[in-house]
């Protein structure tokens, strides 16, 4: 009797052991189009806009020079400031008529000029916009903006200058904004000199060259050495255990179906039903009035709060709570029904510290934060940011 | 290292305490569930075996026990875990069939993470020793069979935060 019992005991232990052993992990498989890898070490320039140190220096001066704005009070850096990861730290940007920087930036006379309608995206790694899951991209057709309305940094650079609430203000009309700004630049000897050196000829101060110089500078704003990059390049210790678990959660939750490739964006527009920011006073309908917005990069996400096109999510935990509410079937934008939401949204468990830790591993704080001491116009560097 | 010393001490202490009384040996088969499944997708179900030595203290209502065991969490897409556990505790016999127990111990976790990117496979193993605390309920059936329900809380200090893992085990026991 006892031998039988002992025998059956050992037999069941053996069966248990083999069952357990046969349950080996095959691993979580990532679809090629949803793959995420390290960023490349070098940036590709468009064929017609090779980078030179002089061009980058000119672009940097223009980027920080409020001479590009109607009232000479706003520069690109007013909203894309290195202290805020080349964003502005605000929910909605304050361009024309504003003063101060970051949280303390406000309108001098509230109500006179509207807020710019969407949260400012970072310019870090904007050189890689359009990169697919295999790391390929074409800088000449790189998609720009939440609604993908423009291609290439060269073309994008001129648009804020002509936009009323961003830089133009009441001084110019939309049609003559660029020409008026070019006339101002031609009147400044340093700019005449620099444009001639960089582009050649006496008529070098053109809209096209203005765009090219700014774009060349933007292509130097690279942050491609985040813990995640080092990890994917082979340094297993670059990410913590929590970040590695977070990476698995990121994939399990299907975050990488949209936040794919080394830029963590598929550069496509999706309907997430993010609510409007009530400060706007109207509903932002996104791409082609479909309420679709382009997937933002998650690179340097730790530096660019607040989040989403409405700028209403204060922290990454808030963003994850947003995804949890979507999962639970809540309608968050009165104009977007739950049935319109993107079918790729299939979060299961999102509000997790591990997932937040993983997003922190996408941040590389070693980028160029230098601000020029002065700009050729002699105006305050960066605009009215004091 | 300190943890290892702590575990050795517990084993030695329990051995010497047990030496004076008749000992009872019990084998437990465990089904284990990650009670945090709604919050963490990494583990779901596991199974395990434990060997227990227990000894009655003065009255038969009170017993002191030491358990060593093994648990495996089955694959949940990317993760599997092999766990060695040690648990020492105290069991109180409430009625004829019903008992409650408290325990402290440690679990050695060897976790394997595998992610297969199209061009690259990540295959890593994390090993950790996690202090644990257990609270259990038990029912005795006849004299030798038992059913146990136990909550195992594991503590993992990480990035200046104490993260907690919570596992539930439903067990069948047989006293030799």
Coordinates of C-alpha atoms in Angstrom, one line a residue:
Chain A
X1 CA 0.0 0.0 0.0
X2 CA 2.7 2.5 1.0
X3 CA 4.9 1.5 -1.9
X4 CA 2.0 2.1 -4.3
X5 CA 1.4 5.5 -2.8
X6 CA 5.0 6.4 -2.9
X7 CA 5.2 5.2 -6.5
X8 CA 2.1 7.2 -7.6
X9 CA 3.5 10.2 -5.8
X10 CA 6.8 10.0 -7.7
X11 CA 5.0 9.3 -10.9
X12 CA 2.9 12.4 -10.6
X13 CA 5.9 14.5 -9.8
X14 CA 7.6 13.1 -12.9
X15 CA 4.5 13.9 -15.1
X16 CA 4.3 17.3 -13.6
X17 CA 8.0 18.0 -14.3
X18 CA 7.7 17.0 -17.9
X19 CA 4.5 19.0 -18.5
X20 CA 6.1 22.1 -17.0
X21 CA 9.3 21.6 -18.9
X22 CA 7.5 21.2 -22.2
X23 CA 5.8 24.6 -21.7
X24 CA 8.8 26.5 -23.1
X25 CA 8.4 30.1 -24.2
X26 CA 8.6 30.7 -28.0
X27 CA 8.8 34.4 -27.4
X28 CA 6.6 37.3 -28.4
X29 CA 6.7 37.8 -32.1
X30 CA 6.9 41.2 -33.7
X31 CA 5.5 41.7 -37.1
X32 CA 8.0 43.3 -39.5
X33 CA 5.8 46.4 -40.0
X34 CA 5.5 46.9 -36.3
X35 CA 9.1 46.4 -35.5
X36 CA 11.0 48.9 -33.5
X37 CA 14.8 49.3 -33.7
X38 CA 17.5 51.8 -32.8
X39 CA 17.8 55.1 -34.6
X40 CA 20.6 55.4 -37.2
X41 CA 23.7 57.2 -36.2
X42 CA 23.6 59.6 -39.2
X43 CA 21.0 61.7 -40.8
X44 CA 20.2 61.8 -44.6
X45 CA 20.0 65.2 -46.2
X46 CA 17.9 65.8 -49.3
X47 CA 20.0 65.8 -52.5
X48 CA 19.3 69.5 -53.1
X49 CA 20.1 70.6 -49.6
X50 CA 23.5 69.2 -48.4
X51 CA 24.5 70.3 -44.9
X52 CA 27.6 72.5 -44.3
X53 CA 28.6 74.0 -41.0
X54 CA 28.0 77.5 -42.4
X55 CA 24.5 76.6 -43.5
X56 CA 23.7 75.0 -40.1
X57 CA 25.0 78.1 -38.3
X58 CA 22.9 80.4 -40.5
X59 CA 19.9 78.2 -39.9
X60 CA 20.4 78.3 -36.2
X61 CA 20.7 82.1 -36.2
X62 CA 17.4 82.3 -38.2
X63 CA 15.8 79.8 -35.8
X64 CA 16.4 82.0 -32.8
X65 CA 15.9 85.4 -34.6
X66 CA 12.5 87.0 -33.9
X67 CA 13.1 89.1 -37.1
X68 CA 11.1 86.4 -38.9
X69 CA 7.9 87.4 -37.0
X70 CA 5.6 90.4 -37.8
X71 CA 6.0 92.1 -34.5
X72 CA 9.6 90.9 -34.1
X73 CA 8.6 89.2 -30.9
X74 CA 8.4 85.5 -31.8
X75 CA 11.1 83.1 -33.2
X76 CA 10.9 79.4 -33.9
X77 CA 12.6 78.9 -30.6
X78 CA 9.8 80.6 -28.8
X79 CA 7.7 77.5 -29.2
X80 CA 10.5 75.0 -30.0
X81 CA 12.9 75.7 -27.1
X82 CA 15.8 73.5 -26.1
X83 CA 14.8 73.8 -22.4
X84 CA 11.6 72.0 -23.2
X85 CA 13.0 69.4 -25.5
X86 CA 12.3 71.7 -28.5
X87 CA 8.7 72.0 -27.5
X88 CA 7.2 74.7 -25.3
X89 CA 5.9 72.9 -22.2
X90 CA 2.4 74.4 -22.8
X91 CA -0.9 72.7 -23.7
X92 CA -1.5 75.1 -26.6
X93 CA 1.2 77.4 -27.9
X94 CA 1.2 81.2 -27.4
X95 CA 2.8 82.8 -30.4
X96 CA 2.1 86.4 -31.5
X97 CA 1.5 88.8 -28.6
X98 CA 2.9 86.5 -25.9
X99 CA 5.8 86.9 -23.5
X100 CA 7.7 84.6 -21.2
X101 CA 8.8 81.0 -21.6
X102 CA 7.3 77.7 -20.6
X103 CA 4.5 77.6 -17.9
X104 CA 4.9 81.4 -17.3
X105 CA 4.3 82.3 -21.0
X106 CA 1.1 84.3 -21.4
X107 CA -0.6 86.8 -23.7
X108 CA 0.1 90.4 -23.0
X109 CA -3.5 91.3 -23.9
X110 CA -5.5 88.1 -23.6
X111 CA -8.1 87.6 -26.3
X112 CA -6.4 89.7 -29.0
X113 CA -4.7 86.8 -30.6
X114 CA -5.9 83.2 -30.4
X115 CA -3.9 80.2 -29.2
X116 CA -2.2 78.2 -31.9
X117 CA -4.5 75.3 -32.2
X118 CA -2.3 72.3 -31.4
X119 CA 0.3 71.2 -28.9
X120 CA 3.8 72.0 -30.1
X121 CA 5.6 68.8 -31.2
X122 CA 9.3 68.4 -30.4
X123 CA 11.8 69.1 -33.2
X124 CA 14.3 66.5 -31.8
X125 CA 14.8 63.8 -34.5
X126 CA 12.4 65.6 -36.9
X127 CA 15.2 64.9 -39.4
X128 CA 13.9 61.3 -39.3
X129 CA 10.2 62.1 -39.9
X130 CA 8.7 59.6 -42.2
X131 CA 11.0 56.7 -41.2
X132 CA 9.3 53.3 -41.7
X133 CA 9.7 50.2 -39.5
X134 CA 12.8 49.2 -41.6
X135 CA 14.6 52.5 -40.9
X136 CA 14.1 53.9 -44.4
X137 CA 12.9 57.5 -45.1
X138 CA 13.1 60.2 -47.7
X139 CA 13.8 63.7 -46.3
X140 CA 12.4 65.3 -49.4
X141 CA 8.9 63.9 -48.8
X142 CA 9.1 63.7 -45.0
X143 CA 5.6 64.1 -43.5
X144 CA 5.0 67.1 -41.2
X145 CA 2.3 68.2 -38.8
X146 CA -0.5 66.4 -37.0
X147 CA -2.6 66.4 -40.1
X148 CA 0.3 65.5 -42.5
X149 CA -0.4 68.6 -44.6
X150 CA 3.1 69.4 -45.6
X151 CA 6.2 67.4 -46.8
X152 CA 9.8 68.1 -46.0
X153 CA 11.4 70.4 -43.4
X154 CA 12.4 72.9 -46.2
X155 CA 8.7 73.4 -47.1
X156 CA 7.5 73.4 -43.5
X157 CA 9.9 76.1 -42.3
X158 CA 8.1 78.9 -44.2
X159 CA 4.6 78.1 -42.9
X160 CA 4.8 79.4 -39.3
X161 CA 6.2 82.7 -40.6
X162 CA 3.0 83.2 -42.6
X163 CA 0.7 81.8 -40.0
X164 CA -1.2 84.6 -38.2
X165 CA -1.2 83.4 -34.6
X166 CA 2.2 81.7 -34.7
X167 CA 4.5 84.5 -36.1
X168 CA 2.9 86.8 -38.6
X169 CA 0.5 88.8 -36.5
X170 CA -1.2 91.9 -37.9
X171 CA 1.9 93.4 -39.4
X172 CA 1.8 91.5 -42.7
X173 CA -0.8 89.8 -44.8
X174 CA -0.5 86.1 -45.3
X175 CA 0.4 86.7 -49.0
X176 CA 3.2 89.1 -48.4
X177 CA 4.6 87.7 -45.1
X178 CA 7.5 85.8 -46.6
X179 CA 8.5 88.6 -49.0
X180 CA 8.4 91.1 -46.2
X181 CA 10.6 89.0 -44.0
X182 CA 13.0 88.4 -46.8
X183 CA 13.2 92.2 -47.3
X184 CA 14.0 92.6 -43.6
X185 CA 16.8 90.0 -43.9
X186 CA 18.3 91.7 -47.0
X187 CA 18.6 94.9 -44.9
X188 CA 20.9 93.2 -42.4
X189 CA 24.5 92.9 -43.5
X190 CA 25.3 89.8 -41.5
X191 CA 22.5 87.9 -43.2
X192 CA 23.5 89.2 -46.7
X193 CA 27.0 88.0 -46.0
X194 CA 26.0 84.6 -44.6
X195 CA 23.4 83.7 -47.3
X196 CA 26.0 84.7 -50.0
X197 CA 28.7 82.4 -48.4
X198 CA 26.3 79.5 -48.0
X199 CA 24.3 79.6 -51.2
X200 CA 26.4 81.8 -53.5
X201 CA 25.3 84.7 -55.7
X202 CA 24.1 88.2 -54.7
X203 CA 20.4 87.2 -54.7
X204 CA 20.9 84.4 -52.2
X205 CA 18.2 85.6 -49.8
X206 CA 15.2 83.8 -51.2
X207 CA 12.3 81.9 -49.7
X208 CA 13.8 78.6 -50.8
X209 CA 17.1 79.3 -49.3
X210 CA 15.5 80.5 -46.0
X211 CA 13.7 77.2 -45.8
X212 CA 16.9 75.3 -46.7
X213 CA 19.0 76.9 -44.0
X214 CA 16.5 76.4 -41.2
X215 CA 15.9 72.8 -42.3
X216 CA 19.7 72.1 -42.3
X217 CA 19.8 73.3 -38.7
X218 CA 16.8 71.2 -37.7
X219 CA 18.6 68.1 -39.1
X220 CA 21.3 68.6 -36.4
X221 CA 18.7 68.3 -33.6
X222 CA 19.2 64.6 -33.2
X223 CA 18.8 62.5 -30.0
X224 CA 19.6 59.0 -31.1
X225 CA 21.4 57.5 -28.2
X226 CA 18.5 56.8 -25.8
X227 CA 18.8 53.7 -23.5
X228 CA 16.5 51.9 -26.0
X229 CA 18.9 52.6 -28.8
X230 CA 21.9 51.3 -26.9
X231 CA 19.9 48.3 -25.9
X232 CA 18.9 47.5 -29.4
X233 CA 22.5 48.0 -30.6
X234 CA 23.5 45.3 -28.2
X235 CA 24.1 46.7 -24.8
X236 CA 21.8 44.5 -22.7
X237 CA 22.4 46.6 -19.6
X238 CA 21.3 49.9 -21.1
X239 CA 17.7 49.3 -20.1
X240 CA 16.5 48.3 -16.6
X241 CA 14.4 45.2 -16.0
X242 CA 11.3 47.4 -15.5
X243 CA 12.0 49.1 -18.9
X244 CA 12.4 45.7 -20.5
X245 CA 9.1 44.5 -19.0
X246 CA 7.6 47.7 -20.2
X247 CA 8.8 47.0 -23.7
X248 CA 7.0 43.7 -23.7
X249 CA 3.8 45.5 -22.4
X250 CA 4.2 48.0 -25.2
X251 CA 4.2 45.3 -27.8
X252 CA 1.5 43.2 -26.1
X253 CA -0.8 46.2 -26.0
X254 CA -0.4 46.8 -29.7
X255 CA 1.2 50.3 -29.1
X256 CA 3.7 49.4 -31.8
X257 CA 1.0 48.9 -34.4
X258 CA 1.0 52.7 -34.7
X259 CA 4.0 53.8 -32.7
X260 CA 6.2 51.6 -34.9
X261 CA 9.8 51.8 -36.3
X262 CA 12.8 53.6 -34.7
X263 CA 10.8 56.8 -34.5
X264 CA 7.8 55.1 -32.7
X265 CA 5.5 56.5 -35.3
X266 CA 3.9 55.1 -38.5
X267 CA 3.5 58.6 -39.8
X268 CA -0.2 57.8 -40.5
X269 CA -3.3 59.5 -39.1
X270 CA -5.6 57.6 -36.8
X271 CA -8.8 58.4 -35.0
X272 CA -8.3 58.2 -31.3
X273 CA -11.1 60.5 -30.2
X274 CA -9.0 62.8 -28.2
X275 CA -11.1 65.6 -26.8
X276 CA -10.8 69.2 -27.9
X277 CA -9.1 71.8 -25.8
X278 CA -11.9 74.1 -24.7
X279 CA -9.5 77.1 -24.9
X280 CA -9.8 76.8 -28.6
X281 CA -13.5 77.6 -28.9
X282 CA -13.9 75.3 -31.9
X283 CA -13.5 71.7 -32.7
X284 CA -10.2 70.6 -34.3
X285 CA -11.2 68.1 -36.9
X286 CA -7.7 66.9 -37.8
X287 CA -6.8 65.5 -41.1
X288 CA -9.4 66.1 -43.9
X289 CA -12.0 66.8 -41.2
X290 CA -12.0 63.1 -40.2
X291 CA -10.7 63.7 -36.6
X292 CA -7.7 61.6 -37.5
X293 CA -4.3 62.8 -36.2
X294 CA -0.9 61.6 -37.1
X295 CA 0.8 59.3 -34.6
X296 CA 3.4 61.4 -32.8
X297 CA 6.9 60.1 -32.1
X298 CA 7.5 58.8 -28.6
X299 CA 11.1 59.8 -28.8
X300 CA 12.1 62.1 -26.0
X301 CA 8.6 61.9 -24.7
X302 CA 9.7 62.3 -21.1
X303 CA 10.8 65.9 -22.0
X304 CA 7.7 67.1 -23.9
X305 CA 4.7 67.1 -21.5
X306 CA 1.9 67.9 -21.8
X307 CA 0.7 65.4 -24.4
X308 CA -1.7 64.8 -27.3
X309 CA -2.7 67.4 -29.9
X310 CA -4.9 69.0 -27.3
X311 CA -2.1 69.2 -24.8
X312 CA -4.4 68.1 -22.0
X313 CA -2.7 65.0 -20.8
X314 CA -0.2 66.3 -18.2
X315 CA 1.8 63.2 -17.7
X316 CA 2.5 59.8 -19.3
X317 CA 0.3 58.3 -16.6
X318 CA -2.5 60.5 -17.9
X319 CA -1.9 59.3 -21.4
X320 CA -2.2 55.7 -20.3
X321 CA -5.3 56.5 -18.4
X322 CA -6.7 57.9 -21.7
X323 CA -5.9 54.6 -23.4
X324 CA -7.6 52.7 -20.5
X325 CA -10.7 54.9 -20.9
X326 CA -10.8 54.2 -24.7
X327 CA -10.5 50.5 -23.9
X328 CA -13.4 50.7 -21.5
X329 CA -15.5 52.1 -24.4
X330 CA -15.8 55.7 -23.2
X331 CA -16.5 58.4 -25.7
X332 CA -14.1 61.3 -25.0
X333 CA -14.8 63.6 -27.9
X334 CA -18.4 64.5 -28.4
X335 CA -17.9 64.6 -32.2
X336 CA -16.3 61.2 -32.4
X337 CA -18.4 58.1 -31.7
X338 CA -16.8 55.0 -30.3
X339 CA -17.4 53.1 -33.5
X340 CA -15.3 55.6 -35.5
X341 CA -12.2 54.9 -33.4
X342 CA -9.2 53.2 -35.1
X343 CA -9.5 49.5 -35.2
X344 CA -5.8 49.1 -34.3
X345 CA -6.5 50.4 -30.8
X346 CA -6.5 47.3 -28.7
X347 CA -5.0 48.3 -25.4
X348 CA -5.5 45.7 -22.7
X349 CA -3.6 46.8 -19.7
X350 CA -2.0 50.1 -20.0
X351 CA -1.6 52.1 -16.8
X352 CA 1.5 50.4 -15.6
X353 CA 4.7 51.8 -14.2
X354 CA 6.7 49.5 -16.4
X355 CA 5.2 51.0 -19.5
X356 CA 6.0 54.5 -18.3
X357 CA 9.6 53.3 -17.5
X358 CA 9.9 52.0 -21.0
X359 CA 8.8 55.3 -22.5
X360 CA 11.5 57.0 -20.4
X361 CA 14.0 54.7 -22.1
X362 CA 13.2 56.5 -25.4
X363 CA 14.6 59.7 -24.1
X364 CA 18.1 60.9 -24.8
X365 CA 19.0 64.1 -23.0
X366 CA 22.4 64.6 -24.7
X367 CA 21.1 66.7 -27.6
X368 CA 22.3 70.2 -28.5
X369 CA 20.8 72.7 -26.0
X370 CA 23.1 75.6 -26.9
X371 CA 21.4 79.0 -27.5
X372 CA 23.3 81.6 -29.5
X373 CA 24.4 84.6 -27.5
X374 CA 23.1 87.0 -30.1
X375 CA 21.3 87.0 -33.4
X376 CA 22.2 89.1 -36.5
X377 CA 19.1 91.4 -36.1
X378 CA 20.3 92.4 -32.6
X379 CA 16.8 91.6 -31.3
X380 CA 16.4 89.6 -28.1
X381 CA 17.5 86.0 -28.8
X382 CA 14.4 83.7 -29.2
X383 CA 11.9 86.6 -29.1
X384 CA 10.0 87.9 -26.1
X385 CA 10.8 84.9 -23.9
X386 CA 11.9 86.8 -20.8
Chain B
X1 CA 24.2 38.2 0.0
X2 CA 22.5 39.3 3.2
X3 CA 19.3 37.6 1.9
X4 CA 21.2 34.3 1.5
X5 CA 22.4 34.4 5.1
X6 CA 18.9 35.3 6.3
X7 CA 17.5 32.3 4.5
X8 CA 20.1 29.9 5.9
X9 CA 19.4 31.2 9.4
X10 CA 15.7 30.5 9.0
X11 CA 16.3 27.0 7.8
X12 CA 18.7 26.2 10.7
X13 CA 16.3 27.8 13.2
X14 CA 13.4 25.8 11.9
X15 CA 15.3 22.6 11.8
X16 CA 16.5 22.9 15.4
X17 CA 13.0 23.8 16.7
X18 CA 11.5 20.9 14.8
X19 CA 14.0 18.4 16.2
X20 CA 12.2 17.9 19.5
X21 CA 8.7 16.9 18.3
X22 CA 7.3 14.3 15.9
X23 CA 7.4 15.7 12.5
X24 CA 4.8 15.5 9.8
X25 CA 5.6 15.6 6.1
X26 CA 3.2 17.0 3.5
X27 CA 3.4 17.3 -0.2
X28 CA 1.5 20.1 -1.9
X29 CA 0.6 20.5 -5.5
X30 CA -0.1 24.1 -6.4
X31 CA -2.0 25.8 -9.1
X32 CA -0.8 29.4 -9.2
X33 CA -2.4 32.5 -10.6
X34 CA -1.0 36.0 -11.0
X35 CA -3.6 38.0 -9.0
X36 CA -2.4 41.1 -10.8
X37 CA -3.4 39.9 -14.2
X38 CA -5.7 42.9 -14.8
X39 CA -2.7 45.2 -14.1
X40 CA 0.2 43.3 -15.5
X41 CA 0.1 41.2 -18.6
X42 CA 3.3 39.3 -18.0
X43 CA 2.2 36.2 -16.1
X44 CA -1.0 34.3 -16.0
X45 CA -0.9 30.8 -14.7
X46 CA 1.6 28.6 -13.0
X47 CA 2.0 25.3 -11.3
X48 CA 4.2 24.1 -8.5
X49 CA 5.1 21.6 -5.9
X50 CA 6.0 22.1 -2.3
X51 CA 7.4 19.8 0.4
X52 CA 6.4 20.7 4.0
X53 CA 7.8 19.7 7.3
X54 CA 5.6 20.7 10.2
X55 CA 5.6 20.2 13.9
X56 CA 2.9 20.7 16.6
X57 CA 3.8 23.2 19.3
X58 CA 2.6 22.4 22.8
X59 CA -1.2 22.2 22.0
X60 CA -2.1 20.4 18.7
X61 CA -3.9 23.5 17.6
X62 CA -0.6 25.3 16.8
X63 CA 1.9 24.2 14.3
X64 CA 5.1 25.5 12.9
X65 CA 6.0 24.6 9.3
X66 CA 8.8 25.0 6.8
X67 CA 8.2 24.6 3.1
X68 CA 10.5 24.4 0.1
X69 CA 9.1 24.3 -3.3
X70 CA 9.2 25.0 -7.0
X71 CA 6.8 27.0 -9.1
X72 CA 6.7 27.6 -12.8
X73 CA 4.8 30.4 -14.5
X74 CA 3.8 29.2 -18.0
X75 CA 4.5 31.2 -21.1
X76 CA 2.5 34.4 -21.5
X77 CA 3.8 35.5 -24.9
X78 CA 7.2 36.7 -23.8
X79 CA 7.8 35.5 -20.2
X80 CA 8.3 32.3 -18.3
X81 CA 9.5 32.1 -14.8
X82 CA 11.1 29.3 -12.7
X83 CA 10.7 29.9 -9.1
X84 CA 12.3 28.3 -6.1
X85 CA 10.6 29.1 -2.8
X86 CA 11.2 28.9 0.9
X87 CA 8.4 29.7 3.4
X88 CA 8.4 29.3 7.1
X89 CA 5.3 29.9 9.2
X90 CA 2.8 29.2 11.7
X91 CA -0.5 27.4 11.3
X92 CA -3.5 27.6 13.6
X93 CA -6.1 24.8 13.6
X94 CA -9.4 26.7 14.0
X95 CA -11.8 23.8 14.0
X96 CA -11.5 20.1 13.2
X97 CA -11.0 20.7 9.5
X98 CA -10.2 24.4 9.2
X99 CA -6.9 26.1 9.6
X100 CA -5.2 29.4 8.9
X101 CA -1.6 30.1 8.4
X102 CA 0.9 32.9 8.1
X103 CA 4.4 32.7 6.6
X104 CA 7.4 34.6 5.6
X105 CA 10.2 33.6 3.3
X106 CA 11.8 34.3 0.0
X107 CA 11.4 33.3 -3.6
X108 CA 14.2 33.0 -6.1
X109 CA 12.8 34.1 -9.5
X110 CA 14.5 33.1 -12.7
X111 CA 12.6 34.9 -15.5
X112 CA 13.1 34.4 -19.1
X113 CA 12.0 37.1 -21.6
X114 CA 12.0 36.4 -25.3
X115 CA 11.0 38.9 -28.0
X116 CA 11.4 38.0 -31.6
X117 CA 11.9 41.0 -33.8
X118 CA 12.1 40.2 -37.6
X119 CA 15.9 40.8 -37.6
X120 CA 16.8 40.2 -34.0
X121 CA 15.9 38.0 -31.0
X122 CA 16.0 39.3 -27.5
X123 CA 16.5 36.4 -25.1
X124 CA 17.3 37.5 -21.6
X125 CA 17.1 36.0 -18.1
X126 CA 16.5 38.0 -15.0
X127 CA 17.3 36.5 -11.6
X128 CA 16.1 38.0 -8.4
X129 CA 15.5 37.0 -4.8
X130 CA 12.3 38.5 -3.5
X131 CA 11.2 38.5 0.1
X132 CA 7.7 37.1 0.5
X133 CA 4.8 36.9 2.9
X134 CA 2.0 34.4 2.8
X135 CA -1.5 34.2 4.2
X136 CA -3.3 30.9 3.8
X137 CA -6.4 29.0 4.6
X138 CA -6.7 25.3 4.7
X139 CA -9.3 22.5 4.9
X140 CA -8.4 19.0 6.0
X141 CA -10.3 16.1 4.4
X142 CA -10.0 12.9 6.3
X143 CA -6.7 12.9 8.0
X144 CA -4.2 13.0 5.2
X145 CA -5.7 15.2 2.5
X146 CA -5.8 19.0 2.4
X147 CA -7.0 21.8 0.3
X148 CA -5.2 25.1 0.6
X149 CA -5.7 28.6 -0.6
X150 CA -2.8 30.9 -0.2
X151 CA -2.0 34.5 -1.1
X152 CA 1.7 35.1 -1.7
X153 CA 2.9 38.7 -1.7
X154 CA 6.4 39.4 -3.1
X155 CA 8.4 42.5 -2.6
X156 CA 10.7 43.9 -5.3
X157 CA 12.5 47.2 -4.6
X158 CA 13.1 48.8 -8.0
X159 CA 14.1 52.3 -9.1
X160 CA 13.5 53.7 -5.6
X161 CA 10.0 52.1 -5.6
X162 CA 8.8 49.0 -3.9
X163 CA 6.9 47.0 -6.5
X164 CA 4.7 44.2 -5.3
X165 CA 3.8 41.0 -7.0
X166 CA 0.8 39.1 -5.8
X167 CA 0.2 35.4 -6.5
X168 CA -2.6 33.2 -5.4
X169 CA -2.1 29.4 -5.0
X170 CA -4.8 26.8 -4.8
X171 CA -3.3 23.6 -3.5
X172 CA -3.9 20.0 -2.9
X173 CA -1.9 18.4 -0.1
X174 CA -1.2 15.0 1.1
X175 CA 0.4 14.1 4.4
X176 CA 2.7 11.1 4.3

